[in-house]
Structure formats: C-alpha cells, structure tokens
Short mmCIF file of C-alpha atoms in Angstrom, two decimals:
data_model
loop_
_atom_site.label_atom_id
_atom_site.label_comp_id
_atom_site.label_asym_id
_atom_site.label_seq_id
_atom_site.Cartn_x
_atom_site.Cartn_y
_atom_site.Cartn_z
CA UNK A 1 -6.79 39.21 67.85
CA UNK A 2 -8.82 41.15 70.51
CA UNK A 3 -12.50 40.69 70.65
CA UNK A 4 -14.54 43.64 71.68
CA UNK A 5 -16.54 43.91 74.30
CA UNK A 6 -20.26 42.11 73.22
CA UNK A 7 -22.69 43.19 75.54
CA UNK A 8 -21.45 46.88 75.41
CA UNK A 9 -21.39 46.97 71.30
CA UNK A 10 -24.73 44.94 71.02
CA UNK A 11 -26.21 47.74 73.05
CA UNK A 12 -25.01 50.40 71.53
CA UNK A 13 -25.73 48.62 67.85
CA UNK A 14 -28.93 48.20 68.49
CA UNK A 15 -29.17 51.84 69.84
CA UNK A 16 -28.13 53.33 66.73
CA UNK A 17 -30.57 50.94 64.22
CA UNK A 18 -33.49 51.94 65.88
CA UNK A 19 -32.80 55.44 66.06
CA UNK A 20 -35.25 57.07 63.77
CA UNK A 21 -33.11 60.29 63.57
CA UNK A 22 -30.64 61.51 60.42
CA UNK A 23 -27.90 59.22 60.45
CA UNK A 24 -24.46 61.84 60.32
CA UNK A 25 -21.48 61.55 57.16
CA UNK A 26 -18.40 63.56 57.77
CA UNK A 27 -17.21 64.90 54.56
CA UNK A 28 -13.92 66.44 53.77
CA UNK A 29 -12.41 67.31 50.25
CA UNK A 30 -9.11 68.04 48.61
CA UNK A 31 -8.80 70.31 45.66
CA UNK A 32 -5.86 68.22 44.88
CA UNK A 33 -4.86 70.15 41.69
CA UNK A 34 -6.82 72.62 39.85
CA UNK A 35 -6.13 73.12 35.91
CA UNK A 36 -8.02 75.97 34.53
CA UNK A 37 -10.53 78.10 35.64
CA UNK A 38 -12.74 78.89 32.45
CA UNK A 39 -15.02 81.58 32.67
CA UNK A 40 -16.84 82.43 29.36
CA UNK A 41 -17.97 78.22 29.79
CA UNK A 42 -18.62 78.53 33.62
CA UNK A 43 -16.72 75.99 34.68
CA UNK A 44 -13.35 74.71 36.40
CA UNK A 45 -11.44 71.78 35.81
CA UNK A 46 -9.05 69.47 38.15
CA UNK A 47 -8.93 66.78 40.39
CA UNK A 48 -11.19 66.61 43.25
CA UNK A 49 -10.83 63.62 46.54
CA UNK A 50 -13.71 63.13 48.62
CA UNK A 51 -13.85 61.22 51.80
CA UNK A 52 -16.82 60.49 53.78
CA UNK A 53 -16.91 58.79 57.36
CA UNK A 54 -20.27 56.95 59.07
CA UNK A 55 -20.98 54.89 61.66
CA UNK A 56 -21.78 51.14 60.45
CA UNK A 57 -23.27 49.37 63.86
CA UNK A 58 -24.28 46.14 61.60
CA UNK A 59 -20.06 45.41 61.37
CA UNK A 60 -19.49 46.08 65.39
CA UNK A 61 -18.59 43.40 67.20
CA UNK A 62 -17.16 42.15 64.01
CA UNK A 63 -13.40 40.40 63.16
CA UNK A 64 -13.15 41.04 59.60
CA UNK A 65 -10.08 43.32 58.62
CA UNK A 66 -10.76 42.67 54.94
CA UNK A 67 -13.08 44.89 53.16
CA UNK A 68 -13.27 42.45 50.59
CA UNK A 69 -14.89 40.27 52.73
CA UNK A 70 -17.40 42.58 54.08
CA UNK A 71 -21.21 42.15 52.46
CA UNK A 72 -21.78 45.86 51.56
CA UNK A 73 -25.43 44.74 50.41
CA UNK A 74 -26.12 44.45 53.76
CA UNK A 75 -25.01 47.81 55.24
CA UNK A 76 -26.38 51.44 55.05
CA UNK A 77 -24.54 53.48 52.33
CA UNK A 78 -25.08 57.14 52.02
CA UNK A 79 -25.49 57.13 48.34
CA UNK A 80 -23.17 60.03 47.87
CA UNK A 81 -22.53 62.01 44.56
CA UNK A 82 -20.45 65.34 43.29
CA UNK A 83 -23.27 67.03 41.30
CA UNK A 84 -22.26 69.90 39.63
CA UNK A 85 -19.20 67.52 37.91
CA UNK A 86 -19.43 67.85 33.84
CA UNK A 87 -19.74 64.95 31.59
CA UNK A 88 -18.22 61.53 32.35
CA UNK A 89 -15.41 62.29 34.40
CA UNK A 90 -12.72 59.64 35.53
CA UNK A 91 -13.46 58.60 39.40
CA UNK A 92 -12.61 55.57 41.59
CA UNK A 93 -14.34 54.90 44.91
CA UNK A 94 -13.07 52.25 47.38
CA UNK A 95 -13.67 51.77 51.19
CA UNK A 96 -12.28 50.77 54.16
CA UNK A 97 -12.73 50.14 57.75
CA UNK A 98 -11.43 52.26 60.90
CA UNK A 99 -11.88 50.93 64.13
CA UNK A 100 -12.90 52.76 67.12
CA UNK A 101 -11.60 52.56 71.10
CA UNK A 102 -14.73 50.43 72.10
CA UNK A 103 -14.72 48.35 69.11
CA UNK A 104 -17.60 51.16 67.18
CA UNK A 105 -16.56 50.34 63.17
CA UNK A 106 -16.68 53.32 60.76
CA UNK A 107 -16.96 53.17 57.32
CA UNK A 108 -14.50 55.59 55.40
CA UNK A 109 -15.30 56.23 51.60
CA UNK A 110 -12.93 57.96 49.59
CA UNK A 111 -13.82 58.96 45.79
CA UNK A 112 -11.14 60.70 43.69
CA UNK A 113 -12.68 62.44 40.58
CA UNK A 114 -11.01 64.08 37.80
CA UNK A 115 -12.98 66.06 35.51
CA UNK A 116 -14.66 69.36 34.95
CA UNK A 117 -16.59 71.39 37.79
CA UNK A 118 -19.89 73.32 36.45
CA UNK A 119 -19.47 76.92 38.78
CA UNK A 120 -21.95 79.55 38.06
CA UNK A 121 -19.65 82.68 37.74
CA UNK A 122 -20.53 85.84 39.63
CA UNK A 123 -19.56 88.47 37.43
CA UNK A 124 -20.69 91.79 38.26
CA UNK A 125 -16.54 92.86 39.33
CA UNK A 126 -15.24 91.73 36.24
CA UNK A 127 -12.38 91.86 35.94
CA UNK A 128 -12.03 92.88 39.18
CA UNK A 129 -13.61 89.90 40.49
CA UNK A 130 -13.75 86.69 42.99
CA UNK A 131 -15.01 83.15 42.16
CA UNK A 132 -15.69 79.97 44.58
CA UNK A 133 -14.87 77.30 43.11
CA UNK A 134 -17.29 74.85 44.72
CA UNK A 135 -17.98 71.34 44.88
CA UNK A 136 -21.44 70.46 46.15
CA UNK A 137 -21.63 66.80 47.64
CA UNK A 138 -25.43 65.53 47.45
CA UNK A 139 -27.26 62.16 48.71
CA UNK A 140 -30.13 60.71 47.10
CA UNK A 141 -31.42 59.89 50.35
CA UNK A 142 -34.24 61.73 51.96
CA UNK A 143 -33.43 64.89 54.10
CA UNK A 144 -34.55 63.08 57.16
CA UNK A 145 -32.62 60.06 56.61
CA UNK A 146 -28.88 61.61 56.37
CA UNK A 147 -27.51 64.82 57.79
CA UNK A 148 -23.85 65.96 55.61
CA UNK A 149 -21.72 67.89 58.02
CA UNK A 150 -17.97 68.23 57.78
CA UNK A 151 -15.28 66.54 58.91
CA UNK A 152 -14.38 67.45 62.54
CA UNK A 153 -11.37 65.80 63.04
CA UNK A 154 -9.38 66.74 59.50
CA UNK A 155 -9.98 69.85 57.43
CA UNK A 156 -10.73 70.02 54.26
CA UNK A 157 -7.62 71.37 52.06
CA UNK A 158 -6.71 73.04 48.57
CA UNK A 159 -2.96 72.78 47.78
CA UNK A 160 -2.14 76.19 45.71
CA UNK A 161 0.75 74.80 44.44
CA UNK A 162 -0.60 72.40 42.37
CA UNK A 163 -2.52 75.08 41.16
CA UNK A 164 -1.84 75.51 36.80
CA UNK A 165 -3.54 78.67 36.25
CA UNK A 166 -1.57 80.92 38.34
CA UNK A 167 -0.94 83.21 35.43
CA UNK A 168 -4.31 84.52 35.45
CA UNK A 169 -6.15 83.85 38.99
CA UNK A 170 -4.57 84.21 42.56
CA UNK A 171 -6.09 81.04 44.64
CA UNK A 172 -6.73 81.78 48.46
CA UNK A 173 -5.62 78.79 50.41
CA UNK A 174 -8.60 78.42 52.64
CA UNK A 175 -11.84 75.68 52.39
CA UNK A 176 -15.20 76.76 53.66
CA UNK A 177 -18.65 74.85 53.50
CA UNK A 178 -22.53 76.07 53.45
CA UNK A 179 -24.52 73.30 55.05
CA UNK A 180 -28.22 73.18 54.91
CA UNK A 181 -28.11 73.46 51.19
CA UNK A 182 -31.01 71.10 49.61
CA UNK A 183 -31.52 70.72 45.78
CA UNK A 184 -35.16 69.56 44.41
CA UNK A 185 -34.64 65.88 42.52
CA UNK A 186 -36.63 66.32 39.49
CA UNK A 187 -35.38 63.43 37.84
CA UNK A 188 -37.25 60.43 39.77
CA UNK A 189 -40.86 59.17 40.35
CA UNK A 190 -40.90 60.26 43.94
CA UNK A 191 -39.35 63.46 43.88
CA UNK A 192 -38.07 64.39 47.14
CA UNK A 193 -35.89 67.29 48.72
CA UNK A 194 -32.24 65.67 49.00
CA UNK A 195 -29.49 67.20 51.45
CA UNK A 196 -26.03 69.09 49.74
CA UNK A 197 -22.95 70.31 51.26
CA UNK A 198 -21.36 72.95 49.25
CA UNK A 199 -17.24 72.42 50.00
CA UNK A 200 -15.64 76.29 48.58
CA UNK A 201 -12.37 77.77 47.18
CA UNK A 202 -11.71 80.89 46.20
CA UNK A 203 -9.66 82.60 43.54
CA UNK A 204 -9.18 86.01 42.92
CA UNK A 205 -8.71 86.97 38.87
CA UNK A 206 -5.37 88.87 38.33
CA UNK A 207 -6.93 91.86 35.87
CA UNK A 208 -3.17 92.79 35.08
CA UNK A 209 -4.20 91.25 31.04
CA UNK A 210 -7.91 93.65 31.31
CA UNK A 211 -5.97 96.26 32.36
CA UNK A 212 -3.05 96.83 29.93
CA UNK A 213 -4.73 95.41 26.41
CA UNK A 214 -8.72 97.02 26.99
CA UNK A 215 -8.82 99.23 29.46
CA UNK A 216 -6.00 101.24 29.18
CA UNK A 217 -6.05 101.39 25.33
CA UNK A 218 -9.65 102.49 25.60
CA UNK A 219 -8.80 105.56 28.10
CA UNK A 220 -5.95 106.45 24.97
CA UNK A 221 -8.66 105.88 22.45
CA UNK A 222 -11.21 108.29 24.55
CA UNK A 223 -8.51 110.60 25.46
CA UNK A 224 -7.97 111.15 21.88
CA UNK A 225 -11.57 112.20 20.86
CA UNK A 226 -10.38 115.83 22.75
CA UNK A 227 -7.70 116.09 20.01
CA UNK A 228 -10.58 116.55 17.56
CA UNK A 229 -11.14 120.11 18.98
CA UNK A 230 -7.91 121.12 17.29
CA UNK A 231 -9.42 120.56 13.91
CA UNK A 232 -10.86 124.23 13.18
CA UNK A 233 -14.17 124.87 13.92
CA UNK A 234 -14.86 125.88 10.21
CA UNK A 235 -14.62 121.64 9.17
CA UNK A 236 -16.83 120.28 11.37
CA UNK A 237 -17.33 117.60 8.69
CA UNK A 238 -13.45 116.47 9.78
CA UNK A 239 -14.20 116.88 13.30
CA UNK A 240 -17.42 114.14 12.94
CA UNK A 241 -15.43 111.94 10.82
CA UNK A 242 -12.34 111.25 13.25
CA UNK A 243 -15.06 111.02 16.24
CA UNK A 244 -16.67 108.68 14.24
CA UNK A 245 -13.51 106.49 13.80
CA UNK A 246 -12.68 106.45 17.63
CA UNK A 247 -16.25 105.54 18.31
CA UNK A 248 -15.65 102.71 16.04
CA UNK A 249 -12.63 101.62 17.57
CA UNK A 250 -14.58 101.41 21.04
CA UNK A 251 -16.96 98.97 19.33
CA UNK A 252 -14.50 97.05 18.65
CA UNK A 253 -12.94 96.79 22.58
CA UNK A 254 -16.68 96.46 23.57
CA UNK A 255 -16.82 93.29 21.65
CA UNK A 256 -13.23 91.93 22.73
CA UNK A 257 -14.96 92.12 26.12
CA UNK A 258 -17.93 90.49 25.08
CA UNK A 259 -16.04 87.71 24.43
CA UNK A 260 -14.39 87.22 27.58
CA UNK A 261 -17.41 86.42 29.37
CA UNK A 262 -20.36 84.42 28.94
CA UNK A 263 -23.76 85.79 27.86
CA UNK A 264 -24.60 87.36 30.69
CA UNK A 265 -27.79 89.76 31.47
CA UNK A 266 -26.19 92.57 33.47
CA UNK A 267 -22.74 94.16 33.19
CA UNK A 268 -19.81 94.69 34.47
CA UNK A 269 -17.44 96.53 35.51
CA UNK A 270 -15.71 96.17 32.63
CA UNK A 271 -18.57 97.17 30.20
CA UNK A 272 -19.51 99.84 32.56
CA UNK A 273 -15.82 101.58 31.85
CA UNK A 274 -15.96 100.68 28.10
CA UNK A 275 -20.09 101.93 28.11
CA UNK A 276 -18.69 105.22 29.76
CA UNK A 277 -16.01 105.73 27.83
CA UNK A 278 -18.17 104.67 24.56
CA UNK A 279 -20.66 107.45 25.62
CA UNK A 280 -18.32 110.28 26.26
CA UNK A 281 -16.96 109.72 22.49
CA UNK A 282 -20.40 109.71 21.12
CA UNK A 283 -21.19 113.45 23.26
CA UNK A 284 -17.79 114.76 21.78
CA UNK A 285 -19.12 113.72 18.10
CA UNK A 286 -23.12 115.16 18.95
CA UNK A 287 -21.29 118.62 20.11
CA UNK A 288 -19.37 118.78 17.09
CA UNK A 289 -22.57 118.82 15.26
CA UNK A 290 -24.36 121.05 17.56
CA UNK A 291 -21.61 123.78 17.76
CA UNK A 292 -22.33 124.55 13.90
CA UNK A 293 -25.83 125.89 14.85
CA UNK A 294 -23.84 129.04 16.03
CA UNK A 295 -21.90 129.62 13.07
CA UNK A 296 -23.18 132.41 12.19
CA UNK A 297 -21.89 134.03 15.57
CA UNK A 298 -18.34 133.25 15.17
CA UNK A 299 -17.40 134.99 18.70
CA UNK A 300 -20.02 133.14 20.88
CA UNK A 301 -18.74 129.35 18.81
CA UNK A 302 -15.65 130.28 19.78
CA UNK A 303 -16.83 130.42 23.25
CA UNK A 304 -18.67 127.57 23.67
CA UNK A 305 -16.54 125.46 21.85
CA UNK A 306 -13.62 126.61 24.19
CA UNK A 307 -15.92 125.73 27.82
CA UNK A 308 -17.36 122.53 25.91
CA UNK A 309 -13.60 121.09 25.87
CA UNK A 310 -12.96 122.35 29.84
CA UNK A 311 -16.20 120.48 30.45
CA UNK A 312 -15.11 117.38 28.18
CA UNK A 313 -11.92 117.32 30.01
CA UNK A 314 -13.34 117.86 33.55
CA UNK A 315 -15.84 114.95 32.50
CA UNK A 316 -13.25 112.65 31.14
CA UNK A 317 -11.40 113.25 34.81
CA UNK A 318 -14.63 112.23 36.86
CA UNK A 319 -15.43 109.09 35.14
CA UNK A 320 -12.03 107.57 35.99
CA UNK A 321 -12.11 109.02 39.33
CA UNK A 322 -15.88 107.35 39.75
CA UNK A 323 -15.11 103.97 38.16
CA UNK A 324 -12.22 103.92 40.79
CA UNK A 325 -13.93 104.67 43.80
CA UNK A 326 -17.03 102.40 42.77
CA UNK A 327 -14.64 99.51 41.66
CA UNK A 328 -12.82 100.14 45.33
CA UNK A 329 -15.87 99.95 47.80
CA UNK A 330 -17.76 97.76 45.47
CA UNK A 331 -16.10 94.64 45.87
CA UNK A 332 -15.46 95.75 49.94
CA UNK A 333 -18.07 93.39 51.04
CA UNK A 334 -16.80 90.11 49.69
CA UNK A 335 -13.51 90.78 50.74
CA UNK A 336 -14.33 91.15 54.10
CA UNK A 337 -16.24 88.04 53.60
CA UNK A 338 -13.06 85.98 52.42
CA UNK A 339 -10.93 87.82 55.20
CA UNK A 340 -12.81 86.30 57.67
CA UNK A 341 -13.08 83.00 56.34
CA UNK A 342 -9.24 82.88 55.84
CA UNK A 343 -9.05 83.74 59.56
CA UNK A 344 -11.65 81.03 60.95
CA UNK A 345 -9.83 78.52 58.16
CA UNK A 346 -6.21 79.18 59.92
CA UNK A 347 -7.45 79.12 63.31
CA UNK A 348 -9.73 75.93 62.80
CA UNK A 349 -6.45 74.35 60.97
CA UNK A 350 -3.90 75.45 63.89
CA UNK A 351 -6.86 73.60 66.44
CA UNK A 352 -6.80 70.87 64.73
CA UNK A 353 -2.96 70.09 64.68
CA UNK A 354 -2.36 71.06 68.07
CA UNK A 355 -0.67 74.56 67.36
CA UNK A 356 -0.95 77.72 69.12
CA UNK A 357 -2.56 80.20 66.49
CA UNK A 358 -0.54 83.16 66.46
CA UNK A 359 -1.58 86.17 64.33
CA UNK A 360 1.32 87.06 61.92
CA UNK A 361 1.04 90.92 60.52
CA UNK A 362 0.52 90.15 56.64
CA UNK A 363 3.18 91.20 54.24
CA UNK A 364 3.31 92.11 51.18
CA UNK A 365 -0.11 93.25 50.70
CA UNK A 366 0.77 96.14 48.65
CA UNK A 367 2.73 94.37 46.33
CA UNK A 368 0.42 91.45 45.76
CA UNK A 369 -2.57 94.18 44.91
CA UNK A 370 -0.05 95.56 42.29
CA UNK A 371 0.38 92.08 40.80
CA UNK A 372 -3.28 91.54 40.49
CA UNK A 373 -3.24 94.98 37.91
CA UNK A 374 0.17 93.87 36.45
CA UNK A 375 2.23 96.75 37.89
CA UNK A 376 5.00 93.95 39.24
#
C-alpha cells in the first residue's frame, strides 16, 4: 500500500489545525421519495439522504481503510442535524473515508431520514399556489467555527418519480439552497447563533379538485341569486327567502374551504372568491328589501328593479373578470422566481456532468396549465 508523502501532509495538517477560521462541510440532499404533502398540518412527509463532506487533517498521513478502526473521539465532527423533521423519525448515519490525490482524507457522512418535514405553508394563492418543501440542515457549533455551503462537485437532487402525491401537486425537478440562514438556540445554557442551510423543492398544487367541487359550484350558486328577480316584485317576502337560502349555501362552501387549510390570519384567494361571491348574494337579498320602499310608485320599482339586475349582472361579470386578472399577475413574481431557478438548476447540473447545456423550447406548457385546473 502507498504511503503518502509525510513532510507535505504534516505541513499542510498542521496548516489546517491552527487555522482559526470556519472550518467548510459540503452538504448535498436527496428528496429520495416524497409521500404526501399535507397542508391544513403544515407539513410533508418522505424520505430525506443527507451527505456531508470535511476535511479531517488529524487522519492524513494515515493507513487505515477501515472506518471501524478509526477513533472518531478524536476527530472534529460537525454536529449536524435536520431541524424542522417531526417527531422521532427513523434515520441511520454511518461514515466513511475518501482519499484525496496528495493523500488529504475527507470525511463523508451520509444520514438517511424517513419521517415527517415541518414546512410553514405560504398560502396567500390558495389554491392557486406554490410550496418549498425545505429541509434546513443546522450545526450546533458556533457560527464562527463551521461554515455549511453546498456540495460543489455533486448536486443536490429530487427524483419526481418517486413522488406519491402526484394527484394533487405538480413537483418541479430542481434543488436550490439559501445559505447564511442562522436560527437562535434557545434550548441550552450558552445560547449562541448556530449556522443553517435551507436545501428547497418546489411543488406546484394542481387546483383542478378547488376548481370543479367549490369554486365553480359557488359561481352556479351566485349566478342563481339573479333568478330571484323573476319572482314578482309584489312578494318580496319570496324574493328574501330564496336569497336567504343561497346565502346559506355559500356558508356552507366558505366552511368546506376553511377546512382545507390551516388556521390562518389572512386569506386567500380562495376565500377572497367565496367572500365576493358571499357579498354579492347578501346585496341581491338587501335590494330586495330596499326596492319595497317604492311600492307605492309602481312605475319607478319597476325601473329600478329592472337597472338593479343590469347592474347585478354587470357586477357579477367584473368580479370574475377581477379575481382572474389578480389571480394571473399575482402569483407572476414567484414564478419568475422558480423559472429562474429551474434554469441555473439545469445549467449547474449539465456543468457538472460534463454536458453542453442546450436550451430546449418547452412543450407542452399549455396543456400542463390546463391540468393544473383539471381541464385535461
């Protein structure tokens, strides 16, 4: 067995020990299969591999192969952990030993966890909407003692088709990470600012289900409430009692909604549509009430009633036509945002395994949209 070079690795060992700056861990992660993305509980579930890679200069210079054999009390270990993981999840860690050109050893950690993901859901797009599904890597090591970057030399991966909730969410196969990211340890004597690497996914939720069973019902339930100006104007006691029944019936879509996310203090798109929609009943009820102030002028009632249900109509046209342009240029920002990442993820990936990157016109596109409202 060759024997590396002494002088040169006894240098450079000694170099690296008495270096007072951040010592660096590659990371990289595989989503390696991703269950269920839940959102009313805020969290996703699957199985998650982590590898980190350091430099160890205490094993240079060294001829153990056998990592059994190696006295880990003796070296540096990052003391890394997947926070935002739920409960006890099943994991297994193990190490092993990669051996550089000039003899440098690096220490390679791999932990594979399976369990459930804690992701604070952004849900202002509902349904409409796009969640990361992240897993943040900490160290309880100090800030200046360890610096997280990720991996250079292999990217960091999710494989889609292992993916088991494909019926609801579309899952973007790209990886990005937010360095810099430090979370306050509250939990020791010393408490101390610890450094985090966020590792991202993204899925996109496929509102086809939203679409069809709330939203569109709802528009049929509001369209409805304009049927009540057949009723003569002579039983306005009819007129307020079928109103009243289609407002109930919105209640009742407002709280299927309710349900389908958590307890949340702003709303969404969703509840903006049903809120609308919910409103615009409740006007066509008030009016009904109001119009039998002029009943006494049967000719201007009949007026008014007849430009109150142009006005209804012309309403009822510009809150769809609103809610569509809003839901369209609301939501244009963070898909820019994952545009580009998908671009600097392909590029980086093509780098990386020696390929030319060659931009291929996406296809498609239309059809995939339609899918995500369950037109195809």
């Amino acid at each position: 067995m060759a024997e590396f070079p002494v002088i040169q690795m006894q240098k450079s060992t000694v170099q690296l020990l008495q270096s007072k700056e951040a010592r660096e861990v590659q990371l990289r992660v595989v989503y390696i299969k991703l269950d269920e993305i839940v959102t009313i509980q805020e969290q996703f579930s699957g199985i998650v591999f982590l590898r980190a890679r350091w430099r160890e200069p205490t094993l240079d210079n060294t001829t153990v192969r056998d990592v059994d054999k190696v006295n880990w009390a003796a070296c540096w270990d990052p003391k890394l952990d997947i926070q935002n993981v739920k409960g006890e999840p099943k994991a297994s860690k193990w190490r092993e030993l990669e051996f550089g050109p000039n003899g440098e050893v690096y220490v390679v950690e791999r932990l594979r966890v399976k369990g459930a993901f804690a992701e604070q859901m952004e849900l202002a797009h509902f349904p409409f909407d796009l969640q990361d599904l992240s897993v943040l890597v900490t160290s309880e090591l100090k800030e200046h003692e360890i610096h997280l970057v990720e991996d250079e030399h292999d990217i960091s991966i999710v494989d889609i088709n292992a993916f088991a909730d494909d019926q609801e969410w579309d899952l973007h196969p790209c990886v990005w990470t937010e360095p810099k990211v430090t979370v306050k340890s509250e939990y020791t004597q010393f408490a101390h600012s610890k450094p985090g690497l966020y590792f991202k996914c993204c899925a996109t939720r496929l509102a086809g289900y939203f679409v069809w069973n709330i939203m569109f019902v709802m528009s049929v339930i509001s369209l409805l409430s304009l049927v009540t100006f057949a009723v003569s104007r002579t039983l306005p006691q009819n007129r307020i009692q079928l109103s009243f029944i289609l407002m109930l019936a919105s209640v009742t879509f407002k709280f299927a909604a309710s349900n389908s996310v958590p307890k949340i203090s702003y709303l969404t798109h969703l509840d903006r549509y049903i809120l609308s929609l919910f409103i615009f009943t409740f006007l066509i009820a008030a009016w009904h009430g109001v119009v039998t102030r002029w009943k006494d002028y049967p000719n201007v009632q009949e007026d008014l009633d007849f430009w109150a249900f142009v006005c209804f109509i012309i309403l009822y046209v510009l809150i769809h036509v609103g809610f569509i342009i809003i839901m369209m240029f609301s939501g244009y920002r963070r898909r820019s945002f994952l545009i580009a990442r998908e671009q600097e993820y392909t590029e980086r990936a093509a780098n990386l395994t020696g390929k030319l990157t060659s931009k291929k016109k996406k296809t498609g596109g239309l059809r995939r949209g339609l899918a995500r409202v369950g037109f195809v």
